[in-house]
Short mmCIF file of C-alpha atoms in Angstrom, two decimals:
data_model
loop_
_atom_site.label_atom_id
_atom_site.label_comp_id
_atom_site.label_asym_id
_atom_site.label_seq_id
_atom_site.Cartn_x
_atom_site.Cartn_y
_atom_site.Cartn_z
CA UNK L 1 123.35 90.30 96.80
CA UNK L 2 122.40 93.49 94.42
CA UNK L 3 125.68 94.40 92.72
CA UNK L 4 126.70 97.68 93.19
CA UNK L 5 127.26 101.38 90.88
CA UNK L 6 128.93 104.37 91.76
CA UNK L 7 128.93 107.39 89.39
CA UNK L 8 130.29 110.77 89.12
CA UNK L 9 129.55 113.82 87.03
CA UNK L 10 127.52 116.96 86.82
CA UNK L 11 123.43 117.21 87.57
CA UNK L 12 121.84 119.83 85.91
CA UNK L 13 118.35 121.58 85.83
CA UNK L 14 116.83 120.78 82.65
CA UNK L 15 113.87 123.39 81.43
CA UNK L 16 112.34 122.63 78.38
CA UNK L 17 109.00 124.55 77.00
CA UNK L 18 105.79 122.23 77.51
CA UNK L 19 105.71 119.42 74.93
CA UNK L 20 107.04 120.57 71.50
CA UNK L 21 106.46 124.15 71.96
CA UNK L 22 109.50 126.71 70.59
CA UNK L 23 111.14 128.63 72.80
CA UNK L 24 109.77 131.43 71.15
CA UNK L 25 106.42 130.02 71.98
CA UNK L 26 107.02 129.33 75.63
CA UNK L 27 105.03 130.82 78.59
CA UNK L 28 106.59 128.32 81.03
CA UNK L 29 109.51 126.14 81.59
CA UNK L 30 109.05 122.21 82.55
CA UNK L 31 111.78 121.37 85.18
CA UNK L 32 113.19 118.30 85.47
CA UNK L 33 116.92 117.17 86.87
CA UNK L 34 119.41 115.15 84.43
CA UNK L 35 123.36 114.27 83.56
CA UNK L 36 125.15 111.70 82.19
CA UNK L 37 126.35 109.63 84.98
CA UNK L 38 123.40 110.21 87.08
CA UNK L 39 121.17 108.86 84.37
CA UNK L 40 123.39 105.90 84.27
CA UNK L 41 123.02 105.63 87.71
CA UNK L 42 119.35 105.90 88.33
CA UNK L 43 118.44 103.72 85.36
CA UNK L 44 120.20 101.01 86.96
CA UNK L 45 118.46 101.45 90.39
CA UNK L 46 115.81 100.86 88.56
CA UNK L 47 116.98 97.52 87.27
CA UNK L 48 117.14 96.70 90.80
CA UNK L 49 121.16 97.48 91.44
CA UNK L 50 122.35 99.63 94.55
CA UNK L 51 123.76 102.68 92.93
CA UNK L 52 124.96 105.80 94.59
CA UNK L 53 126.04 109.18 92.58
CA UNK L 54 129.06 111.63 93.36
CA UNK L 55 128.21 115.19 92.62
CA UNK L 56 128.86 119.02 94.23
CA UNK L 57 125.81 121.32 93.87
CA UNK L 58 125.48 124.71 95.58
CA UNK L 59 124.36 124.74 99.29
CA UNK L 60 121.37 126.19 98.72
CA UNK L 61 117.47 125.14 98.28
CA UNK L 62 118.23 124.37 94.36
CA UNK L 63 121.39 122.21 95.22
CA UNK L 64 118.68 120.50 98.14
CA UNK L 65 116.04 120.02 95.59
CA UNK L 66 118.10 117.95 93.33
CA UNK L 67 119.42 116.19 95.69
CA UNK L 68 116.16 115.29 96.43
CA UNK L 69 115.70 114.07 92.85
CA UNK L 70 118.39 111.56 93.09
CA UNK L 71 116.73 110.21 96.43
CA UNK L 72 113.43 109.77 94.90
CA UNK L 73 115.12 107.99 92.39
CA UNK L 74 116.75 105.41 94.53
CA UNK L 75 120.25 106.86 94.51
CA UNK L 76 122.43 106.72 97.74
CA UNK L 77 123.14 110.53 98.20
CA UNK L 78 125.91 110.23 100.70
CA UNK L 79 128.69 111.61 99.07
CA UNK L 80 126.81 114.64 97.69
CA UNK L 81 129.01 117.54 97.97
CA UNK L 82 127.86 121.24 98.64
CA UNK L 83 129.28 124.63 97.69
CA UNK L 84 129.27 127.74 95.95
CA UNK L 85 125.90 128.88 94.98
CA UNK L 86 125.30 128.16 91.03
CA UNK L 87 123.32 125.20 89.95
CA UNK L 88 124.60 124.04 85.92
CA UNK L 89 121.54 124.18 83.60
CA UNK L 90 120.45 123.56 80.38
CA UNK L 91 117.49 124.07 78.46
CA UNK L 92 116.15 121.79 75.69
CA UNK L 93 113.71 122.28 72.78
CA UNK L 94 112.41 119.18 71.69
CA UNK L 95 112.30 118.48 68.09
CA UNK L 96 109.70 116.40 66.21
CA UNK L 97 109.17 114.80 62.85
CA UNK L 98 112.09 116.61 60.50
CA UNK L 99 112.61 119.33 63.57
CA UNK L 100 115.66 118.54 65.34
CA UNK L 101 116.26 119.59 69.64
CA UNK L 102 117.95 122.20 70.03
CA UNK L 103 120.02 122.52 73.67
CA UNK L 104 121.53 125.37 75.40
CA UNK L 105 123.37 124.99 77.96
CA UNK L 106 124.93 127.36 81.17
CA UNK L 107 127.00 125.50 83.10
CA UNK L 108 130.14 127.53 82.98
CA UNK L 109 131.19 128.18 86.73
CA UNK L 110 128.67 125.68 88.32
CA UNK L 111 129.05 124.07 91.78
CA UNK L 112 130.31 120.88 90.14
CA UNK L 113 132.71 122.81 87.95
CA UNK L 114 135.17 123.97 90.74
CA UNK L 115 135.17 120.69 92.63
CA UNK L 116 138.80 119.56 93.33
CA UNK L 117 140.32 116.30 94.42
CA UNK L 118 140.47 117.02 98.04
CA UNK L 119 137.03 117.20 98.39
CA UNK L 120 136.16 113.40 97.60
CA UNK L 121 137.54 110.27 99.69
CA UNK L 122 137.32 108.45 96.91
CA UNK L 123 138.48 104.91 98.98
CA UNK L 124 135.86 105.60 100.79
CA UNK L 125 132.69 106.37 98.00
CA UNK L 126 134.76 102.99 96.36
CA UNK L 127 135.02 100.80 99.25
CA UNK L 128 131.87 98.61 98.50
CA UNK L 129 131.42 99.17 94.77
CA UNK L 130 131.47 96.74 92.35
CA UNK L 131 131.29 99.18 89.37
CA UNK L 132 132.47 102.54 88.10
CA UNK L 133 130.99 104.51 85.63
CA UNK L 134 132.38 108.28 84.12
CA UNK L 135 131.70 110.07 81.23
CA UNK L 136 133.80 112.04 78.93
CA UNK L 137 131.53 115.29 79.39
CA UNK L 138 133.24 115.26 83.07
CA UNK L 139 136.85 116.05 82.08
CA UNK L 140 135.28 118.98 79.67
CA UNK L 141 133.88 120.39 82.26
CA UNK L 142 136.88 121.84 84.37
CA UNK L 143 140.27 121.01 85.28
CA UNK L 144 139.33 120.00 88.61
CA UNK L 145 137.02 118.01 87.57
CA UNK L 146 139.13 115.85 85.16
CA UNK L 147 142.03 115.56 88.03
CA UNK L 148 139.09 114.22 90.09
CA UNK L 149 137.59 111.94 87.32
CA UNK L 150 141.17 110.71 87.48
CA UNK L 151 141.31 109.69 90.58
CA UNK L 152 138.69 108.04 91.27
CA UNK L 153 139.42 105.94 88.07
CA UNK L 154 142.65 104.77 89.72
CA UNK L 155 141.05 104.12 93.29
CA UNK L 156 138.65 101.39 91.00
CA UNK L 157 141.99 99.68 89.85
CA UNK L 158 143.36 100.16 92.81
CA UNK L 159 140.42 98.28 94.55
CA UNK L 160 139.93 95.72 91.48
CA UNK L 161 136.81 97.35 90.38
CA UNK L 162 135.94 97.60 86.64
CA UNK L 163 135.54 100.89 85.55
CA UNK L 164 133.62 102.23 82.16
CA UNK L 165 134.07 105.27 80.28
CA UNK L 166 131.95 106.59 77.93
CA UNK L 167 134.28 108.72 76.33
CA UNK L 168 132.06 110.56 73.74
CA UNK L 169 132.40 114.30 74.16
CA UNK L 170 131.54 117.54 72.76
CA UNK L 171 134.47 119.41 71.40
CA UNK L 172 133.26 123.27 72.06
CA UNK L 173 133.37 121.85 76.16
CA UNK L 174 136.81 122.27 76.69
CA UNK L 175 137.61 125.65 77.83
CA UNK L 176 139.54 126.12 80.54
CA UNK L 177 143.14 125.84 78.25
CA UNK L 178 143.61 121.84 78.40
CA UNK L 179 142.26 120.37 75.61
CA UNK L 180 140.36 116.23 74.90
CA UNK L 181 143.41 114.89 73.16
CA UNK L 182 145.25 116.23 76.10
CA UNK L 183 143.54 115.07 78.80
CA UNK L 184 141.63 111.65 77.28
CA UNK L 185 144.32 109.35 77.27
CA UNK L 186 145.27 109.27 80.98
CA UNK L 187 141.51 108.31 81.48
CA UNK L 188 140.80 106.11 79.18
CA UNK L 189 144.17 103.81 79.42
CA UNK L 190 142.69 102.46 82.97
CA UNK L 191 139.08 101.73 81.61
CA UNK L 192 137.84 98.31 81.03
CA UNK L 193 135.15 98.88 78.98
CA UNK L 194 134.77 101.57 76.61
CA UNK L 195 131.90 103.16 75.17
CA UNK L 196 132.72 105.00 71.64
CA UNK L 197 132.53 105.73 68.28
CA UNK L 198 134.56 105.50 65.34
CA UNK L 199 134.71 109.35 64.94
CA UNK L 200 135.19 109.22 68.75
CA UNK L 201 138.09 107.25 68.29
CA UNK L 202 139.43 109.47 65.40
CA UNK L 203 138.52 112.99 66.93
CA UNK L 204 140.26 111.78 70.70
CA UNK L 205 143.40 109.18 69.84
CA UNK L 206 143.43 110.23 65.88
CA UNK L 207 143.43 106.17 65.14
CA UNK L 208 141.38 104.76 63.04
CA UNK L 209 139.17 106.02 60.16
CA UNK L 210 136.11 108.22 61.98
CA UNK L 211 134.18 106.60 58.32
CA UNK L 212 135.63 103.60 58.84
CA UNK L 213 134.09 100.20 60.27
CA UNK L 214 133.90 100.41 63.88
CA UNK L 215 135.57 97.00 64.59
CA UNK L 216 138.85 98.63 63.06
CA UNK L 217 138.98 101.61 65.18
CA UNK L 218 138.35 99.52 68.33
CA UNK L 219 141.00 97.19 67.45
CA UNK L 220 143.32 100.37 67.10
CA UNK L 221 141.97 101.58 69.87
CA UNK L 222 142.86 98.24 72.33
CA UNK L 223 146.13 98.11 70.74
CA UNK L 224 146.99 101.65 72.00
CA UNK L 225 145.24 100.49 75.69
CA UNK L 226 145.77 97.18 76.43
CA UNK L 227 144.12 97.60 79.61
CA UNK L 228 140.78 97.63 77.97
CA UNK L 229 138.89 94.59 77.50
CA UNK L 230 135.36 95.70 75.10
CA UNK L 231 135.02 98.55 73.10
CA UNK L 232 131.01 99.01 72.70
CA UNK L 233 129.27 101.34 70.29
CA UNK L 234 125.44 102.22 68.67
CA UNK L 235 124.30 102.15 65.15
CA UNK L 236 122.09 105.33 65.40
CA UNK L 237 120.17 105.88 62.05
CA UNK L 238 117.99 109.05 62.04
CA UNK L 239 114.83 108.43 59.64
CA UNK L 240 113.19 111.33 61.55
CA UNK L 241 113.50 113.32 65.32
CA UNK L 242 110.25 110.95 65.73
CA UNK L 243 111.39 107.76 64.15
CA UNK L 244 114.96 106.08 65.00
CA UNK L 245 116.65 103.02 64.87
CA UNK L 246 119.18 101.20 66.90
CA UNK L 247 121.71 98.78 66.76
CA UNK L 248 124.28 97.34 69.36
CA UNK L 249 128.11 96.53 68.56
CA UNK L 250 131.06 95.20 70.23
CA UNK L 251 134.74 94.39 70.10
CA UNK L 252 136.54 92.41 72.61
CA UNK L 253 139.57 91.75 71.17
CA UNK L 254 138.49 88.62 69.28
CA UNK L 255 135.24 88.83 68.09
CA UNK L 256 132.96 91.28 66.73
CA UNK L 257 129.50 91.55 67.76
CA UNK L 258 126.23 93.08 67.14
CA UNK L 259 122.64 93.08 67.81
CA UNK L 260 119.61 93.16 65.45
CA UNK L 261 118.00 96.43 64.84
CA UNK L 262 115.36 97.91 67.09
CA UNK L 263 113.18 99.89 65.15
CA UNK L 264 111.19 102.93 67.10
CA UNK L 265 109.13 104.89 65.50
CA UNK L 266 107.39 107.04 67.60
CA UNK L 267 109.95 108.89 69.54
CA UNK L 268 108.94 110.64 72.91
CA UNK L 269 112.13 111.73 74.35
CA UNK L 270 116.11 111.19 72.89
CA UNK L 271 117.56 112.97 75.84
CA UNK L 272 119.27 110.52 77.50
CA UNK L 273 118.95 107.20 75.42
CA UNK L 274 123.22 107.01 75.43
CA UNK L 275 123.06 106.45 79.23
CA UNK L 276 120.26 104.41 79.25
CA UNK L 277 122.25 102.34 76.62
CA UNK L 278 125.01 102.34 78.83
CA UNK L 279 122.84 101.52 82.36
CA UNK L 280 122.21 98.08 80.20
CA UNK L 281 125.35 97.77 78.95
CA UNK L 282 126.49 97.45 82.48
CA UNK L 283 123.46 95.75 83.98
CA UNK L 284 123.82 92.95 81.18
CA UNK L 285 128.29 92.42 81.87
CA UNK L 286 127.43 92.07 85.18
CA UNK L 287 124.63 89.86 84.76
CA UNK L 288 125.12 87.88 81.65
CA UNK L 289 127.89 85.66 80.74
CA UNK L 290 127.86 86.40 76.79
CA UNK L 291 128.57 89.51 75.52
CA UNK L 292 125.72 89.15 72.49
CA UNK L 293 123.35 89.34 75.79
CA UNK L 294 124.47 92.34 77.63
CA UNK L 295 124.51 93.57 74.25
CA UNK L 296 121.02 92.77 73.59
CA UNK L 297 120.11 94.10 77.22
CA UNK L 298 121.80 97.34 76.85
CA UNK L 299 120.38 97.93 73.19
CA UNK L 300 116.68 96.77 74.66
CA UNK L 301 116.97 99.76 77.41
CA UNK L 302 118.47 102.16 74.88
CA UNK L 303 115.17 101.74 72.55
CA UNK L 304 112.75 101.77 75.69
CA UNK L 305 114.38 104.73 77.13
CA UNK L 306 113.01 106.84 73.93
CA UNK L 307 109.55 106.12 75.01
CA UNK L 308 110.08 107.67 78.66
CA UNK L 309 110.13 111.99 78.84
CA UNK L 310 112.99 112.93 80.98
CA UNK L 311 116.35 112.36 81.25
CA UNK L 312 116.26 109.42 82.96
CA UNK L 313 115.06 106.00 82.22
CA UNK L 314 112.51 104.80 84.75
CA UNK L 315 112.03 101.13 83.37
CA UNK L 316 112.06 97.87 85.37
CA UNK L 317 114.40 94.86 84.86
CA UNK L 318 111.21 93.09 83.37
CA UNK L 319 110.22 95.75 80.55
CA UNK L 320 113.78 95.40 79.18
CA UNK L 321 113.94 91.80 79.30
CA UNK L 322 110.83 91.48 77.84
CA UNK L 323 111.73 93.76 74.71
CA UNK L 324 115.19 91.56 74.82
CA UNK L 325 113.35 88.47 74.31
CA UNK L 326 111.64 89.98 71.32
CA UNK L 327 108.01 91.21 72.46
CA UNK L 328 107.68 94.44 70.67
CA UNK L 329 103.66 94.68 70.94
CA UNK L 330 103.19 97.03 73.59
CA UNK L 331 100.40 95.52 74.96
CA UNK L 332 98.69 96.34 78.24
CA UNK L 333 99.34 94.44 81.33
CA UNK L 334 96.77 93.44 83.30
#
């Protein structure tokens, strides 16, 4: 039987000018639908997992087009909520060679930012769910959101299923008067896994060095949770907007792990390689009894994801596994 996701977090528009154009140089706007946790979710589906996203979008024909998105992309819809009338967007300039993106974003008073607790059974959305999966862009996003974030992390303990945080976030989020180091902890102490970085770690918990080795922070970092079990992180190195490469780690209390280096060097799209690293992440601990091959998995999406425009990364079980197992020709299938 498919194992099964559930996700929660904001959908956005995403308009970006046509291929590599400026905004300056832009006659028209390329629309496409994209967040964190949806990402996670979709690139999962297709892995071949059941996976279902919890959002609010405006009840109107732009909160009914993306939900339309997240159908078409094999997500149970069910516990869409609708309200309000704004839609949270965000518009991306893609960079290339030694230009880097650039992304605006207008999200400030969305649908999804004045969702509140009461408005998601989360027993319910939990009930048959064998994962849970939140990022830390959600709590940024309002105080309603965070309280509901919260909540539905306790209703996965509460039901005995693992939950996963990937508890990165952008510091100039936080506006409504609470702040990360205020509201971070409470989250993160009932995740399982953990998805961070040394300055993560630093910036959110102030443990650890943010320059120092990554298995020291993590260590720090399970010492202050105990309820976590892995701390995972990426080796990004930047040679270029058009040439990356990528490396897998992990900590789970004993040992330290990490993957070779994928090397890609003709970069399509970087939007949303973190959640695609993080689909596999959770596709391979589900799957795989070692953690050097979930880590392997989730580092083999992460680099394929790159090649796919979008937010989202539309690649079957059998492209991953194939990169996994060390086939890096690109060759055409026939």
């Amino acid at each position: 039987m498919s194992k099964k996701l559930v996700t929660f977090g904001e959908v956005m528009m995403r308009l970006s000018p046509p291929g590599y154009s400026k905004f300056a140089q832009a006659t028209s706007l390329e629309l496409v639908y994209g967040g964190g946790e949806a990402n996670v979710a979709i690139s999962c589906a297709y892995l071949g997992m059941k996976a279902s996203h919890v959002t609010r979008f405006p009840d109107n024909a732009l909160g009914k087009a993306a939900t339309q998105f997240l159908r078409q992309h094999w997500l149970s819809t069910e516990h869409v909520i609708y309200g309000d009338e704004m839609i949270g967007k965000y518009f991306l300039e893609k960079g290339a060679v030694h230009r880097s993106s650039e992304v605006i974003y207008e999200r400030q008073g969305s649908a999804f930012s004045l969702i509140e607790p009461k408005m998601v059974d989360w027993e319910e959305v939990l009930k048959d769910a064998d994962w849970f999966h939140w990022t830390g862009i959600t709590p940024a996003i309002s105080d309603g959101a965070a309280k509901c974030c919260l909540e539905a992390i306790k209703t996965a303990n509460k039901l005995g299923i693992k939950v996963s945080g990937d508890i990165n976030s952008r510091d100039n989020m936080w506006k409504y008067g609470k702040t990360m180091q205020e509201v971070m902890p409470e989250l993160v102490k009932h995740c399982d896994i953990v998805i961070t970085s040394s300055h993560g770690i630093q910036e959110m918990f102030g443990l650890g060095d943010p320059e120092g080795k990554f298995r020291f922070a993590a260590k720090d970092l399970m010492d202050a949770f105990p309820n976590i079990e892995k701390v995972v992180g990426k080796t990004r190195k930047s040679i270029s907007a058009s040439h990356q490469q990528i490396q897998g780690k992990v900590w789970n209390g004993e040992t330290y792990t990490k993957t070779r280096t994928l090397n890609i060097t003709h970069v399509i799209d970087r939007v949303g390689t973190g959640d695609a690293f993080a689909s596999g992440l959770i596709y391979g601990l589900l799957h795989y009894d070692e953690d050097i091959k979930a880590l392997d998995f989730a580092t083999a999406a992460c680099a394929l994801k790159h090649t796919v425009p979008g937010d989202v990364n539309m690649v079957s079980l059998e492209n991953v596994t194939s990169l996994m197992d060390g086939n890096t020709s690109g060759a055409i299938k026939r």
